[in-house]
Coordinates of C-alpha atoms and ligand atoms in Angstrom, one line a residue:
X1 CA 160.6 -8.8 -38.1
X2 CA 163.6 -11.7 -38.3
X3 CA 167.1 -11.3 -37.0
X4 CA 169.5 -8.8 -37.1
X5 CA 173.2 -8.9 -36.7
X6 CA 175.3 -5.8 -35.6
X7 CA 179.1 -6.0 -35.5
X8 CA 182.1 -4.4 -35.9
X9 CA 183.5 -3.1 -39.6
X10 CA 187.0 -2.4 -38.3
X11 CA 189.4 -3.7 -35.7
X12 CA 186.9 -3.4 -32.6
X13 CA 185.9 -0.6 -30.6
X14 CA 183.7 0.7 -33.4
X15 CA 181.1 1.7 -30.5
X16 CA 179.0 -1.8 -30.7
X17 CA 178.0 -1.6 -27.0
X18 CA 176.2 1.9 -27.5
X19 CA 174.4 0.8 -30.8
X20 CA 173.3 -2.4 -29.2
X21 CA 171.9 -0.7 -26.0
X22 CA 170.2 1.9 -28.5
X23 CA 168.4 -0.7 -30.2
X24 CA 168.1 -3.2 -27.0
X25 CA 165.0 -1.4 -25.7
X26 CA 163.2 -2.3 -28.9
X27 CA 164.2 -5.9 -29.4
X28 CA 163.2 -9.1 -27.5
X29 CA 166.8 -11.0 -27.6
X30 CA 170.2 -9.5 -27.7
X31 CA 172.8 -12.5 -28.2
X32 CA 176.5 -12.7 -28.3
X33 CA 177.6 -15.2 -30.7
X34 CA 181.4 -15.5 -30.1
X35 CA 184.4 -14.2 -28.6
X36 CA 184.5 -13.9 -24.6
X37 CA 185.8 -11.2 -22.1
X38 CA 188.2 -9.9 -24.5
X39 CA 185.6 -7.7 -25.8
X40 CA 185.1 -4.5 -23.9
X41 CA 181.7 -2.5 -24.6
X42 CA 181.0 0.7 -23.1
X43 CA 177.3 1.9 -22.8
X44 CA 176.3 5.2 -21.6
X45 CA 172.8 5.3 -20.0
X46 CA 172.2 9.1 -18.6
X47 CA 175.0 9.9 -16.2
X48 CA 175.8 6.1 -15.6
X49 CA 178.6 4.1 -17.7
X50 CA 178.5 0.7 -18.0
X51 CA 181.7 -1.5 -19.4
X52 CA 180.8 -4.8 -20.4
X53 CA 182.9 -7.5 -21.4
X54 CA 181.0 -10.8 -21.7
X55 CA 177.3 -10.2 -21.2
X56 CA 175.5 -8.9 -24.1
X57 CA 174.8 -4.9 -24.2
X58 CA 170.9 -5.6 -24.1
X59 CA 171.3 -6.6 -20.2
X60 CA 170.8 -3.0 -19.8
X61 CA 167.3 -2.9 -21.4
X62 CA 164.4 -4.2 -19.1
X63 CA 162.5 -5.8 -21.5
X64 CA 165.3 -7.7 -23.3
X65 CA 166.4 -11.4 -22.9
X66 CA 170.4 -11.3 -22.7
X67 CA 171.7 -14.5 -24.6
X68 CA 175.4 -16.1 -24.4
X69 CA 175.4 -18.3 -27.4
X70 CA 177.2 -21.5 -28.1
X71 CA 180.1 -19.9 -30.1
X72 CA 181.0 -17.7 -26.9
X73 CA 184.1 -18.9 -24.4
X74 CA 182.9 -18.3 -21.0
X75 CA 185.1 -17.5 -18.0
X76 CA 183.0 -18.4 -15.0
X77 CA 184.6 -16.4 -12.7
X78 CA 184.2 -13.1 -14.7
X79 CA 180.6 -13.9 -15.6
X80 CA 179.8 -14.0 -11.8
X81 CA 181.7 -10.9 -11.3
X82 CA 180.2 -9.2 -14.3
X83 CA 176.8 -10.2 -12.9
X84 CA 177.1 -9.3 -9.4
X85 CA 178.4 -5.8 -10.3
X86 CA 175.6 -5.1 -12.5
X87 CA 173.1 -6.2 -9.5
X88 CA 174.7 -4.0 -7.0
X89 CA 173.9 -1.1 -9.5
X90 CA 170.0 -2.1 -9.6
X91 CA 170.4 -4.2 -13.2
X92 CA 168.2 -7.0 -13.1
X93 CA 170.2 -9.8 -14.7
X94 CA 168.0 -12.8 -14.3
X95 CA 166.5 -13.3 -18.0
X96 CA 170.1 -14.1 -18.8
X97 CA 170.2 -17.3 -21.0
X98 CA 173.8 -19.3 -21.6
X99 CA 174.1 -22.0 -24.1
X100 CA 175.1 -25.7 -22.4
X101 CA 177.6 -26.0 -25.7
X102 CA 179.8 -22.7 -25.0
X103 CA 183.0 -23.6 -24.0
X104 CA 184.6 -22.6 -20.6
X105 CA 187.6 -20.5 -20.1
X106 CA 189.5 -22.6 -17.6
X107 CA 192.4 -21.2 -15.5
X108 CA 194.7 -23.3 -17.4
X109 CA 193.5 -21.4 -20.6
X110 CA 194.4 -17.9 -19.1
X111 CA 198.0 -19.1 -18.2
X112 CA 198.8 -20.7 -21.2
X113 CA 197.5 -17.4 -23.0
X114 CA 200.1 -15.6 -20.9
X115 CA 202.9 -17.6 -21.1
X116 CA 202.2 -18.2 -25.2
X117 CA 202.5 -14.2 -25.5
X118 CA 205.8 -13.8 -23.1
X119 CA 207.3 -16.8 -25.3
X120 CA 206.6 -15.3 -28.5
X121 CA 208.7 -12.2 -27.4
X122 CA 208.4 -9.5 -30.0
X123 CA 206.4 -11.5 -32.5
X124 CA 203.4 -11.5 -29.9
X125 CA 200.0 -10.8 -30.7
X126 CA 199.5 -8.6 -27.9
X127 CA 196.1 -10.9 -26.8
X128 CA 194.3 -9.5 -24.0
X129 CA 195.8 -12.3 -21.9
X130 CA 191.7 -13.6 -21.2
X131 CA 192.5 -17.0 -22.2
X132 CA 190.7 -16.7 -25.6
X133 CA 193.0 -18.3 -28.1
X134 CA 194.0 -21.5 -26.0
X135 CA 190.4 -21.8 -25.2
X136 CA 189.4 -22.2 -29.0
X137 CA 192.1 -24.2 -29.4
X138 CA 191.0 -26.7 -27.1
X139 CA 187.4 -26.4 -28.8
X140 CA 188.9 -27.2 -32.0
X141 CA 191.2 -29.8 -30.6
X142 CA 188.0 -31.6 -29.1
X143 CA 189.5 -31.2 -25.6
X144 CA 187.5 -28.5 -24.3
X145 CA 185.4 -27.8 -21.6
X146 CA 181.8 -27.0 -22.0
X147 CA 179.2 -25.4 -19.5
X148 CA 177.3 -28.8 -19.7
X149 CA 180.2 -30.4 -18.2
X150 CA 180.1 -28.7 -14.9
X151 CA 177.2 -30.9 -14.5
X152 CA 178.8 -34.2 -14.7
X153 CA 181.5 -34.4 -12.0
X154 CA 182.8 -37.6 -13.8
X155 CA 183.3 -36.2 -17.4
X156 CA 184.4 -33.0 -16.2
X157 CA 187.4 -34.9 -14.4
X158 CA 188.1 -36.8 -17.2
X159 CA 188.0 -33.9 -20.0
X160 CA 190.0 -31.9 -17.7
X161 CA 192.7 -34.9 -17.3
X162 CA 192.7 -35.2 -21.0
X163 CA 193.3 -31.2 -21.6
X164 CA 195.9 -31.2 -19.0
X165 CA 197.9 -34.3 -20.1
X166 CA 199.7 -32.8 -23.2
X167 CA 199.4 -29.1 -21.5
X168 CA 201.3 -30.1 -18.2
X169 CA 204.0 -31.4 -20.5
X170 CA 204.3 -28.0 -22.7
X171 CA 204.3 -26.0 -19.2
X172 CA 206.8 -28.2 -17.3
X173 CA 209.0 -29.2 -20.2
X174 CA 209.2 -26.0 -22.5
X175 CA 207.9 -22.7 -20.7
X176 CA 209.2 -24.2 -17.4
X177 CA 206.1 -23.3 -15.4
X178 CA 204.6 -25.7 -12.4
X179 CA 202.2 -28.3 -13.6
X180 CA 198.5 -27.6 -12.6
X181 CA 196.5 -30.1 -10.8
X182 CA 193.9 -31.4 -12.3
X183 CA 191.9 -31.8 -9.0
X184 CA 192.3 -28.2 -8.2
X185 CA 190.9 -27.2 -11.7
X186 CA 187.8 -29.6 -11.2
X187 CA 187.0 -28.2 -7.6
X188 CA 187.1 -24.7 -9.0
X189 CA 184.9 -25.3 -12.0
X190 CA 182.4 -27.5 -9.7
X191 CA 182.2 -24.4 -7.3
X192 CA 180.8 -22.2 -10.2
X193 CA 177.9 -24.7 -11.4
X194 CA 175.3 -24.2 -8.7
X195 CA 175.7 -20.3 -9.1
X196 CA 175.4 -20.6 -12.9
X197 CA 172.8 -23.5 -13.4
X198 CA 169.7 -21.0 -13.3
X199 CA 171.1 -19.6 -16.7
X200 CA 171.9 -22.3 -18.4
X201 CA 169.6 -23.2 -21.4
X202 CA 168.8 -25.0 -25.0
X203 CA 169.5 -21.3 -26.3
X204 CA 169.6 -22.7 -29.8
X205 CA 165.8 -23.9 -29.5
X206 CA 164.8 -21.0 -27.5
X207 CA 166.1 -18.7 -30.2
X208 CA 164.7 -20.3 -33.1
X209 CA 161.2 -20.6 -31.3
X210 CA 161.3 -17.0 -30.6
X211 CA 162.1 -16.6 -34.4
X212 CA 159.1 -18.6 -35.2
X213 CA 156.7 -16.4 -33.1
X214 CA 158.2 -13.3 -35.0
X215 CA 160.0 -12.0 -31.9
X216 CA 163.4 -9.7 -32.8
X217 CA 166.7 -11.3 -32.2
X218 CA 169.6 -8.8 -32.2
X219 CA 173.0 -10.8 -32.5
X220 CA 175.6 -8.5 -31.1
X221 CA 179.3 -8.9 -32.5
X222 CA 182.4 -8.9 -30.4
X223 CA 185.9 -7.6 -32.2
X224 CA 185.7 -6.6 -35.5
X225 CA 185.8 -7.9 -38.9
X226 CA 189.5 -7.3 -39.5
X227 CA 190.2 -9.4 -36.2
X228 CA 188.4 -12.4 -37.6
X229 CA 190.1 -15.5 -37.6
X230 CA 189.4 -16.1 -41.6
X231 CA 188.6 -12.7 -42.4
X232 CA 191.0 -10.7 -40.7
X233 CA 194.8 -9.7 -40.7
X234 CA 196.0 -13.0 -39.6
X235 CA 197.9 -13.8 -37.5
X236 CA 197.0 -10.6 -35.7
X237 CA 193.2 -11.4 -35.2
X238 CA 191.5 -13.1 -32.3
X239 CA 190.3 -16.7 -32.4
X240 CA 186.7 -16.6 -33.7
X241 CA 184.4 -15.2 -36.2
X242 CA 183.2 -12.0 -35.7
X243 CA 181.9 -11.6 -39.3
X244 CA 178.4 -12.1 -40.0
X245 CA 178.6 -15.9 -40.8
X246 CA 179.6 -16.3 -37.1
X247 CA 176.3 -15.2 -35.7
X248 CA 174.7 -18.3 -37.5
X249 CA 177.4 -21.3 -36.0
X250 CA 177.5 -19.0 -32.7
X251 CA 173.9 -19.2 -32.0
X252 CA 172.7 -21.9 -34.2
X253 CA 170.4 -19.9 -36.3
X254 CA 170.3 -20.2 -40.0
X255 CA 171.3 -17.5 -42.5
X256 CA 167.9 -17.4 -44.0
X257 CA 166.8 -15.9 -40.5
X258 CA 169.1 -12.8 -41.0
X259 CA 167.6 -9.8 -42.6
X260 CA 169.8 -7.2 -41.8
X261 CA 173.6 -6.8 -40.8
X262 CA 174.5 -3.7 -39.5
X263 CA 178.3 -2.7 -39.4
X264 CA 179.5 -0.4 -36.9
X265 CA 182.3 2.2 -38.3
X266 CA 184.1 4.5 -36.7
X267 CA 184.7 7.6 -38.5
X268 CA 188.4 7.2 -37.8
X269 CA 190.4 4.2 -37.3
X270 CA 191.9 2.4 -34.3
X271 CA 193.3 -0.7 -33.2
X272 CA 194.7 -2.2 -30.4
X273 CA 197.4 -4.9 -30.2
X274 CA 200.1 -6.1 -32.8
X275 CA 199.5 -6.0 -36.6
X276 CA 199.5 -4.1 -39.9
X277 CA 197.6 -0.9 -39.6
X278 CA 198.1 1.3 -43.0
X279 CA 196.5 4.6 -41.8
X280 CA 198.1 4.8 -38.3
X281 CA 199.4 8.1 -37.3
X282 CA 202.6 8.4 -35.4
X283 CA 202.2 12.5 -34.9
X284 CA 200.2 15.1 -33.4
X285 CA 196.9 13.9 -34.9
X286 CA 197.4 10.4 -33.8
X287 CA 197.6 12.0 -30.3
X288 CA 194.7 14.2 -30.7
X289 CA 192.3 11.3 -31.9
X290 CA 193.6 9.2 -29.2
X291 CA 192.9 12.3 -26.6
X292 CA 189.5 13.4 -27.9
X293 CA 188.2 10.3 -29.1
X294 CA 189.1 8.9 -25.1
X295 CA 190.8 5.9 -27.2
X296 CA 191.8 3.7 -24.7
X297 CA 190.9 -0.1 -23.8
X298 CA 188.1 -0.9 -22.2
X299 CA 189.6 -4.3 -21.1
X300 CA 193.1 -4.0 -20.9
X301 CA 193.6 -0.3 -20.6
X302 CA 196.3 0.0 -23.5
X303 CA 196.0 3.0 -25.4
X304 CA 194.7 2.3 -29.0
X305 CA 196.5 3.2 -31.7
X306 CA 194.8 5.8 -34.0
X307 CA 194.5 6.7 -37.4
X308 CA 192.4 8.3 -40.2
X309 CA 189.5 6.5 -41.8
X310 CA 190.2 3.7 -44.3
X311 CA 187.5 3.5 -47.2
X312 CA 189.3 0.1 -48.2
X313 CA 188.7 -1.8 -45.1
X314 CA 184.9 -0.4 -44.8
X315 CA 184.7 -1.9 -48.7
X316 CA 186.1 -5.1 -47.6
X317 CA 183.8 -5.2 -44.5
X318 CA 180.5 -4.7 -46.4
X319 CA 181.6 -7.5 -48.7
X320 CA 182.3 -10.2 -46.3
X321 CA 179.7 -9.3 -43.9
X322 CA 177.2 -8.4 -46.9
X323 CA 176.5 -5.2 -45.0
X324 CA 173.0 -3.8 -45.5
X325 CA 173.9 -0.7 -43.4
X326 CA 176.2 1.2 -41.4
X327 CA 176.1 2.6 -38.0
X328 CA 179.0 5.9 -38.4
X329 CA 180.4 6.5 -34.8
X330 CA 182.3 9.3 -33.3
X331 CA 181.9 11.5 -36.0
X332 CA 181.9 14.6 -33.3
X333 CA 185.4 13.3 -32.5
X334 CA 186.4 14.9 -36.0
X335 CA 185.0 18.6 -35.2
X336 CA 187.8 20.9 -35.3
X337 CA 190.1 19.8 -38.1
X338 CA 190.3 21.9 -41.0
X339 CA 191.1 19.1 -43.5
X340 CA 190.3 15.6 -42.7
X341 CA 192.2 12.7 -44.7
X342 CA 190.5 9.6 -45.9
X343 CA 192.2 6.9 -47.2
X344 CA 190.6 5.7 -50.7
X345 CA 193.2 3.2 -52.0
X346 CA 196.5 1.8 -51.1
X347 CA 199.9 2.0 -52.9
X348 CA 201.7 -1.3 -52.8
X349 CA 205.2 -1.4 -54.5
X350 CA 204.3 1.2 -56.6
X351 CA 200.7 0.5 -57.6
X352 CA 197.5 1.7 -56.7
X353 CA 195.2 -0.8 -55.1
X354 CA 191.4 -0.2 -54.7
X355 CA 190.8 -3.4 -52.6
X356 CA 192.1 -5.3 -49.6
X357 CA 195.1 -7.5 -50.8
X358 CA 194.6 -11.0 -50.0
X359 CA 198.5 -11.4 -49.3
X360 CA 199.5 -10.6 -45.9
X361 CA 202.9 -9.6 -47.2
X362 CA 201.3 -7.1 -49.9
X363 CA 199.0 -5.6 -47.0
X364 CA 201.8 -5.2 -44.7
X365 CA 203.6 -2.9 -47.6
X366 CA 200.2 -1.0 -48.2
X367 CA 200.5 2.7 -48.0
X368 CA 197.5 5.0 -47.8
X369 CA 196.4 7.4 -50.9
X370 CA 194.5 9.9 -49.3
X371 CA 191.9 12.3 -50.4
X372 CA 191.6 15.4 -48.1
X373 CA 187.9 16.2 -47.2
X374 CA 187.1 19.5 -45.9
X375 CA 186.3 19.7 -42.1
X376 CA 184.3 21.7 -39.6
X377 CA 184.5 23.5 -36.5
X378 CA 180.7 23.5 -35.2
X379 CA 179.9 21.5 -32.1
X380 CA 177.7 18.6 -33.2
X381 CA 177.1 17.2 -30.4
X382 CA 173.4 18.2 -30.4
X383 CA 172.6 17.5 -33.7
X384 CA 169.4 15.5 -34.0
X385 CA 168.7 14.8 -37.7
X386 CA 171.2 15.0 -40.7
X387 CA 170.2 18.4 -41.7
X388 CA 171.5 19.8 -38.5
X389 CA 175.1 18.8 -39.3
X390 CA 177.1 21.3 -40.9
X391 CA 177.4 21.1 -44.7
X392 CA 180.8 19.8 -44.5
X393 CA 180.0 17.1 -41.6
X394 CA 177.3 16.1 -44.3
X395 CA 179.4 15.8 -47.0
X396 CA 182.0 13.7 -44.9
X397 CA 179.3 11.6 -44.1
X398 CA 177.9 11.3 -47.9
X399 CA 181.5 10.7 -48.8
X400 CA 182.5 7.9 -46.9
X401 CA 178.9 6.2 -47.7
X402 CA 179.7 6.4 -51.3
X403 CA 183.3 4.9 -50.7
X404 CA 182.0 2.1 -48.2
X405 CA 179.2 0.4 -50.2
X406 CA 176.2 0.6 -47.8
X407 CA 174.2 3.2 -46.7
X408 CA 174.7 5.1 -43.3
X409 CA 171.7 4.6 -41.5
X410 CA 172.6 6.4 -37.9
X411 CA 175.6 8.4 -37.1
X412 CA 177.0 8.8 -33.6
X413 CA 177.4 12.2 -32.4
X414 CA 178.3 11.3 -28.5
X415 CA 178.4 8.5 -26.4
X416 CA 175.2 8.7 -25.0
X417 CA 172.2 6.7 -26.3
X418 CA 170.3 10.0 -27.2
X419 CA 173.4 11.6 -28.9
X420 CA 172.6 9.6 -32.4
X421 CA 171.2 10.9 -35.3
X422 CA 168.8 8.1 -36.9
X423 CA 168.4 8.3 -40.7
X424 CA 167.1 4.9 -41.6
X425 CA 165.3 3.0 -38.9
X426 CA 166.6 -0.2 -38.2
X427 CA 163.6 -2.0 -37.0
Ligands
GDP1 P1 182.7 -1.5 -28.6 O1 183.7 -2.3 -28.2 O2 182.7 -1.5 -30.0 O3 181.5 -1.5 -27.8 O4 183.3 -0.1 -28.3 P2 184.3 0.7 -27.0 O5 183.2 0.6 -25.8 O6 185.6 -0.3 -26.8 O7 184.6 2.0 -27.5 C1 183.6 2.9 -28.1 C2 184.0 4.2 -27.3 O8 183.2 5.3 -27.9 C3 183.2 4.4 -25.6 O9 183.8 4.9 -24.9 C4 181.6 4.9 -26.2 O10 181.3 5.3 -24.9 C5 182.3 5.6 -27.2 N1 181.4 6.0 -28.1 C6 180.5 5.4 -28.9 N2 180.1 6.1 -29.9 C7 180.4 7.3 -29.7 C8 179.9 8.6 -30.3 O11 179.3 8.6 -30.9 N3 180.9 9.7 -30.1 C9 181.6 9.8 -29.0 N4 181.9 10.7 -28.6 N5 181.9 8.6 -28.5 C10 181.2 7.5 -28.5
IMO2 P1 185.6 -5.0 -28.5 O1 184.4 -6.2 -28.8 C1 189.7 -4.4 -29.4 C2 192.2 -7.7 -30.1 C3 193.8 -7.7 -29.3 C4 194.8 -8.6 -29.5 C5 194.0 -9.6 -30.6 C6 193.8 -10.9 -30.0 O2 185.8 -4.4 -27.5 O3 185.3 -4.6 -29.9 P2 192.7 -12.1 -28.1 O4 192.6 -11.8 -26.6 O5 190.9 -12.1 -28.7 O6 193.1 -13.4 -28.4 O7 193.5 -10.9 -28.5 O8 192.8 -9.0 -30.8 N1 191.1 -7.4 -29.4 C7 190.4 -6.4 -29.3 N2 190.7 -5.2 -29.6 N3 188.6 -4.7 -29.5 C8 188.1 -6.1 -28.8 O9 187.1 -6.4 -28.4 C9 189.1 -7.0 -29.1 N4 189.2 -8.1 -28.6 C10 190.3 -8.8 -28.8 O10 194.1 -6.8 -28.4 O11 195.0 -7.7 -30.7
MG3 MG1 185.7 -2.4 -27.3

């Protein structure tokens, strides 16, 4: 069994943490390939709840090796506190591997993220303020700091100098902030070096050798398809590629090794931060989805914007990721509605549009065209198989599957590991 990718099919927070954890017990490696601690993945094991930001959700499965790939951006202070938080709860984190090529989120990247957002005012993206965008910008500008640089003080100093040369001009002259001292940053980063060293590895080699030896590798996406820098609702996106191709570049594994791409799909839609969202609700239904679904950000604590399921988005996710399966989550949250609207197309400037428009202006004007599906009132949280679901819930799932373009192979009916209906096996 070669490699699988598990990624968000909407705007993030679809339930990737739960899905990854569910498979974690049966795979050898779980790899984060992009993003950083902007992610917030919730895993519920028994009566224990874990919120993971940077670490792969596989870290909670004892047999599994968690890997932070080259495409991830790593804030060393967050890494260490997340590790010690898990250690205090008895989780063994000693198997963790971190790519020496992963870029470091430096304190100045976090500062730049926050001041840029403030400067943008009402045009802001609504970032998580974790320094993600500025760190990827440094990477692309070739002034980034990599994990391996922590082990060569002279190189590290030169690189921090180069990065701060321009940034200090911007911080002092444009944003009216104090300049950041090179030696202070270097000292802080060197302070992390020894604590992280045991985890640093040539993860590209490790993962490719694992695949040659028939080990199972699961790539866990952060964020979601519509937050992808290339395929998302730019500029209201994150600065990396959560879509399937990102797994190849962000981990150094060729596309021929990937046999399955699983899209995690919420039974309705949520979004955090700014940007277009055609099915967003501003009424009591939106409030109810937020309340029943517990839709509050794991990373920033912001209320999530909530809306009905959008099949146009799901079809788009199928296409740009080459999805082979969907894992439908939070079906239980929809229990109790007499009728459930599902967006099947958009109306844009008076015309019906079936597929996501490539034009940002058109997408901003998109109005949802709804089809009403009959709801159910029975508690479905104990359902173990598809046939345990009430007829209308079965029909809702079947309708979504037909509209979305890939089979729904699992259904989440609660946050716990065992609150899942497995239809087709992933492994
Ligand atoms: P992620 O970022 O994609 O990992 O998702 P989050 O953890 O940010 O948000 C998903 C939330 O839904 C978490 O609180 C999960 O515990 C919860 N969750 C996941 N699957 C289900 C499900 O099937 N039903 C319910 N009720 N909650 C779920
Ligand atoms: P998980 O992995 C939902 C959003 C932010 C903002 C935009 C850019 O839990 O699904 P960034 O800090 O990345 O530059 O912010 O992306 N965003 C997320 N929204 N879930 C996430 O992660 C997100 N990570 C970033 O709210 O709109
Ligand atoms: Mg999340």
